[in-house]
XYZ file of C-alpha atoms in Angstrom:
329
model
C 37.177 128.755 45.286
C 39.779 127.750 47.863
C 42.499 127.469 45.237
C 42.657 123.734 45.684
C 41.482 122.323 42.407
C 42.484 120.180 39.473
C 41.721 119.157 35.897
C 42.731 122.429 34.258
C 44.532 120.282 31.654
C 41.336 118.140 31.275
C 39.119 121.079 30.617
C 41.660 122.571 28.190
C 41.769 119.211 26.315
C 37.980 119.003 26.226
C 37.815 122.527 24.834
C 40.353 121.702 22.124
C 38.428 118.635 21.006
C 35.123 120.586 20.757
C 36.885 123.513 19.038
C 38.453 121.345 16.370
C 35.146 119.392 15.833
C 33.335 122.693 15.365
C 35.847 123.666 12.685
C 35.220 120.474 10.826
C 31.443 120.816 11.148
C 31.767 124.359 9.726
C 33.708 123.137 6.722
C 37.106 124.520 7.900
C 40.442 122.872 8.105
C 41.786 121.629 11.439
C 43.909 124.178 13.231
C 46.785 122.011 14.454
C 49.375 123.541 16.708
C 51.037 120.844 18.806
C 51.604 121.766 22.458
C 55.172 121.836 23.743
C 56.362 118.849 25.709
C 56.532 119.706 29.448
C 58.558 118.126 32.181
C 56.737 115.744 34.491
C 54.990 117.042 37.637
C 57.585 115.125 39.648
C 60.479 116.817 37.927
C 58.897 120.256 38.334
C 58.406 119.636 42.024
C 62.182 119.308 42.571
C 62.114 123.116 43.212
C 61.125 122.294 46.788
C 63.292 120.044 49.042
C 62.511 119.194 52.627
C 63.379 115.620 53.536
C 62.451 116.065 57.196
C 58.968 117.198 56.369
C 58.534 114.341 53.780
C 59.449 111.805 56.510
C 56.946 113.421 58.873
C 54.228 113.239 56.140
C 54.978 109.583 55.632
C 54.825 108.786 59.331
C 51.506 110.621 59.661
C 50.061 108.727 56.726
C 51.080 105.365 58.128
C 49.592 106.315 61.497
C 46.416 107.260 59.777
C 46.302 103.890 58.033
C 46.549 102.210 61.446
C 43.694 104.241 62.959
C 41.350 105.083 60.092
C 37.878 103.632 60.133
C 35.892 103.658 56.890
C 32.414 104.975 57.606
C 30.851 103.351 54.582
C 32.880 100.174 53.965
C 32.728 98.618 50.545
C 30.700 95.390 50.173
C 33.518 92.811 49.740
C 31.508 90.473 47.532
C 30.456 93.268 45.198
C 33.996 94.631 45.114
C 35.362 91.211 44.127
C 32.736 90.838 41.410
C 33.549 94.254 39.977
C 37.283 93.510 39.932
C 36.703 90.183 38.286
C 34.976 91.721 35.267
C 36.833 92.326 32.018
C 37.074 95.141 31.376
C 37.326 96.636 34.861
C 33.981 98.055 36.059
C 33.678 101.480 37.657
C 30.372 103.339 37.724
C 29.944 107.095 37.242
C 26.852 108.710 38.733
C 25.963 112.285 38.020
C 23.409 115.036 38.740
C 22.979 118.731 37.960
C 22.286 121.797 40.089
C 20.494 124.987 39.136
C 21.580 128.522 38.324
C 19.670 129.669 41.427
C 21.446 127.138 43.570
C 24.882 128.408 42.594
C 23.898 131.988 43.209
C 22.655 131.166 46.685
C 25.851 129.126 47.421
C 28.131 131.927 46.555
C 26.052 134.436 48.496
C 26.027 132.223 51.633
C 29.768 131.623 51.528
C 30.469 135.300 51.148
C 28.213 136.124 54.085
C 29.886 133.509 56.306
C 33.397 134.522 55.257
C 34.345 131.123 53.862
C 35.398 129.864 50.428
C 33.169 127.651 48.302
C 36.040 125.133 48.132
C 36.496 124.724 51.839
C 32.741 124.728 52.403
C 32.286 121.933 49.792
C 34.882 119.756 51.515
C 33.096 120.225 54.834
C 29.775 119.413 53.162
C 31.185 116.177 51.799
C 32.455 115.187 55.238
C 29.013 115.816 56.794
C 27.251 113.939 53.943
C 29.417 110.844 54.479
C 28.892 111.043 58.337
C 25.105 111.560 57.849
C 24.714 108.506 55.629
C 26.868 106.511 58.122
C 24.463 107.582 60.911
C 21.433 106.699 58.861
C 22.875 103.227 58.299
C 23.347 102.929 62.081
C 19.645 103.753 62.792
C 19.464 107.516 62.513
C 20.628 108.486 66.024
C 24.027 110.041 66.801
C 26.248 107.081 67.818
C 27.001 106.681 71.532
C 30.669 106.213 70.697
C 30.688 109.161 68.285
C 31.495 109.290 64.592
C 34.994 108.051 63.606
C 37.455 110.679 62.446
C 36.937 111.480 58.801
C 39.981 111.754 56.501
C 40.164 112.809 52.867
C 42.867 113.424 50.288
C 42.010 116.599 48.368
C 43.169 116.732 44.668
C 45.194 119.875 44.337
C 46.602 121.738 41.314
C 50.400 121.986 41.177
C 50.776 124.487 38.378
C 51.031 127.592 40.438
C 53.076 125.943 43.147
C 56.188 124.901 41.203
C 58.974 126.970 39.738
C 58.939 127.680 36.848
C 55.101 127.331 36.420
C 54.202 125.327 33.260
C 51.148 127.607 32.777
C 48.055 126.572 30.899
C 49.209 123.173 29.497
C 48.010 119.707 28.590
C 49.339 117.626 31.470
C 48.393 115.785 34.590
C 49.885 118.151 37.143
C 48.243 117.382 40.449
C 49.077 116.481 44.025
C 46.973 115.506 47.074
C 46.734 117.098 50.538
C 45.200 115.467 53.570
C 42.306 117.039 55.566
C 40.551 115.516 58.543
C 37.804 116.253 61.038
C 36.289 114.620 64.134
C 32.540 115.438 63.901
C 30.940 115.543 67.328
C 27.200 115.931 67.896
C 27.627 119.703 68.540
C 30.190 120.430 65.851
C 28.820 122.816 63.224
C 29.351 122.753 59.499
C 30.830 126.280 59.826
C 33.275 125.044 62.431
C 34.452 122.307 60.170
C 34.709 124.649 57.158
C 37.018 127.004 59.089
C 39.052 124.097 60.428
C 39.606 122.775 56.901
C 40.639 126.219 55.775
C 43.235 126.358 58.523
C 44.611 122.903 57.500
C 44.917 123.965 53.845
C 46.556 127.271 54.709
C 49.144 125.442 56.824
C 49.803 122.997 53.892
C 50.487 125.938 51.605
C 52.698 127.634 54.061
C 54.806 124.457 54.538
C 54.882 123.897 50.764
C 53.632 120.337 51.097
C 52.163 120.032 47.517
C 55.485 119.949 45.678
C 56.664 117.272 48.189
C 53.756 114.978 47.233
C 55.665 112.859 44.717
C 58.449 112.126 47.240
C 55.878 111.417 49.962
C 53.940 108.985 47.786
C 57.051 107.193 46.716
C 58.183 106.960 50.295
C 54.895 105.530 51.493
C 54.785 102.951 48.694
C 58.465 101.820 48.729
C 60.050 103.083 51.931
C 60.491 101.479 55.311
C 56.775 101.428 56.035
C 55.849 100.059 52.640
C 55.266 96.409 53.723
C 52.919 97.463 56.476
C 51.183 100.070 54.413
C 50.645 97.716 51.443
C 49.255 95.031 53.746
C 46.071 96.963 54.343
C 43.126 95.603 52.309
C 41.668 97.372 49.271
C 39.006 99.796 50.306
C 40.801 101.032 53.412
C 43.077 103.620 51.814
C 40.787 106.628 51.323
C 37.008 106.889 51.475
C 35.829 109.826 49.312
C 38.304 111.884 47.434
C 36.960 115.284 46.388
C 38.058 117.084 43.250
C 36.808 120.665 43.140
C 37.365 121.568 39.507
C 35.744 125.058 40.019
C 34.522 126.290 36.696
C 34.605 125.418 32.958
C 35.900 128.673 31.500
C 35.701 127.809 27.800
C 33.153 128.353 25.070
C 30.059 126.145 25.240
C 28.152 127.295 22.109
C 29.159 125.940 18.721
C 27.788 125.755 15.156
C 26.489 122.160 15.890
C 24.949 122.848 19.270
C 25.549 123.881 22.891
C 27.371 122.039 25.676
C 25.250 122.297 28.869
C 27.201 120.022 31.225
C 30.513 118.078 31.605
C 31.046 115.045 33.764
C 34.223 113.143 34.697
C 33.939 109.416 33.922
C 36.291 107.150 35.837
C 37.447 103.800 34.470
C 39.489 101.987 37.133
C 40.067 104.694 39.804
C 38.255 102.888 42.551
C 39.089 101.425 45.032
C 42.859 102.234 44.432
C 42.749 106.036 44.116
C 39.879 106.085 46.682
C 36.713 104.112 47.400
C 34.733 106.922 45.685
C 35.816 110.053 43.821
C 33.572 113.069 44.000
C 34.040 115.648 41.205
C 32.220 118.936 40.810
C 32.431 122.238 38.912
C 30.218 124.711 37.214
C 29.328 125.025 33.505
C 27.442 128.240 32.406
C 26.561 129.003 36.064
C 25.219 125.569 36.939
C 26.953 123.025 39.164
C 27.700 119.630 37.699
C 28.277 116.736 40.199
C 29.772 113.317 39.503
C 30.813 110.427 41.692
C 32.949 107.459 40.523
C 32.629 104.216 42.463
C 32.972 100.500 42.147
C 29.991 98.536 40.771
C 27.518 96.720 43.034
C 24.073 97.417 44.438
C 25.167 98.379 47.973
C 28.288 100.253 46.812
C 26.328 102.265 44.326
C 23.544 102.912 46.837
C 26.017 104.464 49.388
C 27.788 106.520 46.658
C 24.490 107.788 45.239
C 23.140 108.735 48.640
C 26.267 110.678 49.546
C 26.278 112.457 46.119
C 22.542 113.337 46.346
C 22.920 114.672 49.893
C 26.067 116.621 48.941
C 24.339 118.160 45.919
C 21.098 118.898 47.906
C 23.032 120.841 50.581
C 25.169 122.669 48.010
C 22.090 123.683 46.040
C 19.979 124.641 49.036
C 22.465 126.735 51.046
C 19.587 129.045 52.159
C 18.600 126.173 54.449
C 22.001 126.072 56.083
C 22.896 128.200 59.090
C 25.786 128.894 61.451
C 24.481 126.204 63.794
C 23.881 123.393 61.211
C 25.190 120.093 62.519
C 25.543 116.579 61.150
C 22.158 115.599 62.590
C 20.589 118.289 60.365
C 22.152 116.520 57.448
C 20.671 113.097 58.576
C 17.235 114.712 58.357
C 17.959 116.843 55.214
């Protein structure tokens, strides 16, 4: 793992629900021990102060909004229809890998000297670009592929002082990564470039500054311009690498074989699509949350299926793999 991950609190909560249910099914009393109330992630992030860097982050984000081109734009009619529904409609798609696929993935990453996390972010970029190229006729565009941006969900727990430890709370931030995929750019090139971006982010301690950055974007001097951009133009695919479910999966009533994250109204405000993945008992679980609609779901499913296929078949990936190999994958 790259160390950029989230949902520790969610997995801990899921484990507690299953554990207590197992006690009831076994004829035992509930084992209630309320968790201590923790400060908010914003309050814990006060340990890092750097107004100059926050201002630079805000300016970079606004400049991105001015330049960013969504590769798989949302169908506006379908988006409007999904937003008009009551309750709000988001779809969650999911698929499973294999134990063999995860073994091959870890082996390949070790041999190439990259982390599974950074590799997965690069694979997602290439999957989006490949589906974009397929929609354009299957040939690499004469004008190139627009620069891809993503906001990676990151765990704050180990990056604030004092650390809240293993707790029930939403304690996440986001960090931006980007890549300009040329026809000759390789997947390994992009993986290493993303690793450099994340390393720089950690060294500059950007994660604890996320709350101030987000507030500045939404309410600061650029807020009117930033908020004028239409829905569906904020962020394309947001990846959440949740790494591994490290809790018991066998109970008196049965066995848990997979876990999927179901989004309710994340999209398109959090991002147009949210890709979530992790392993349970040595098998990768993949989910993508998206708005409803035939074309929107088609694009999200094609990206998810291609992402999962590449992650599961890493033996078919080499040092010279390019986006055009993804188009034909």
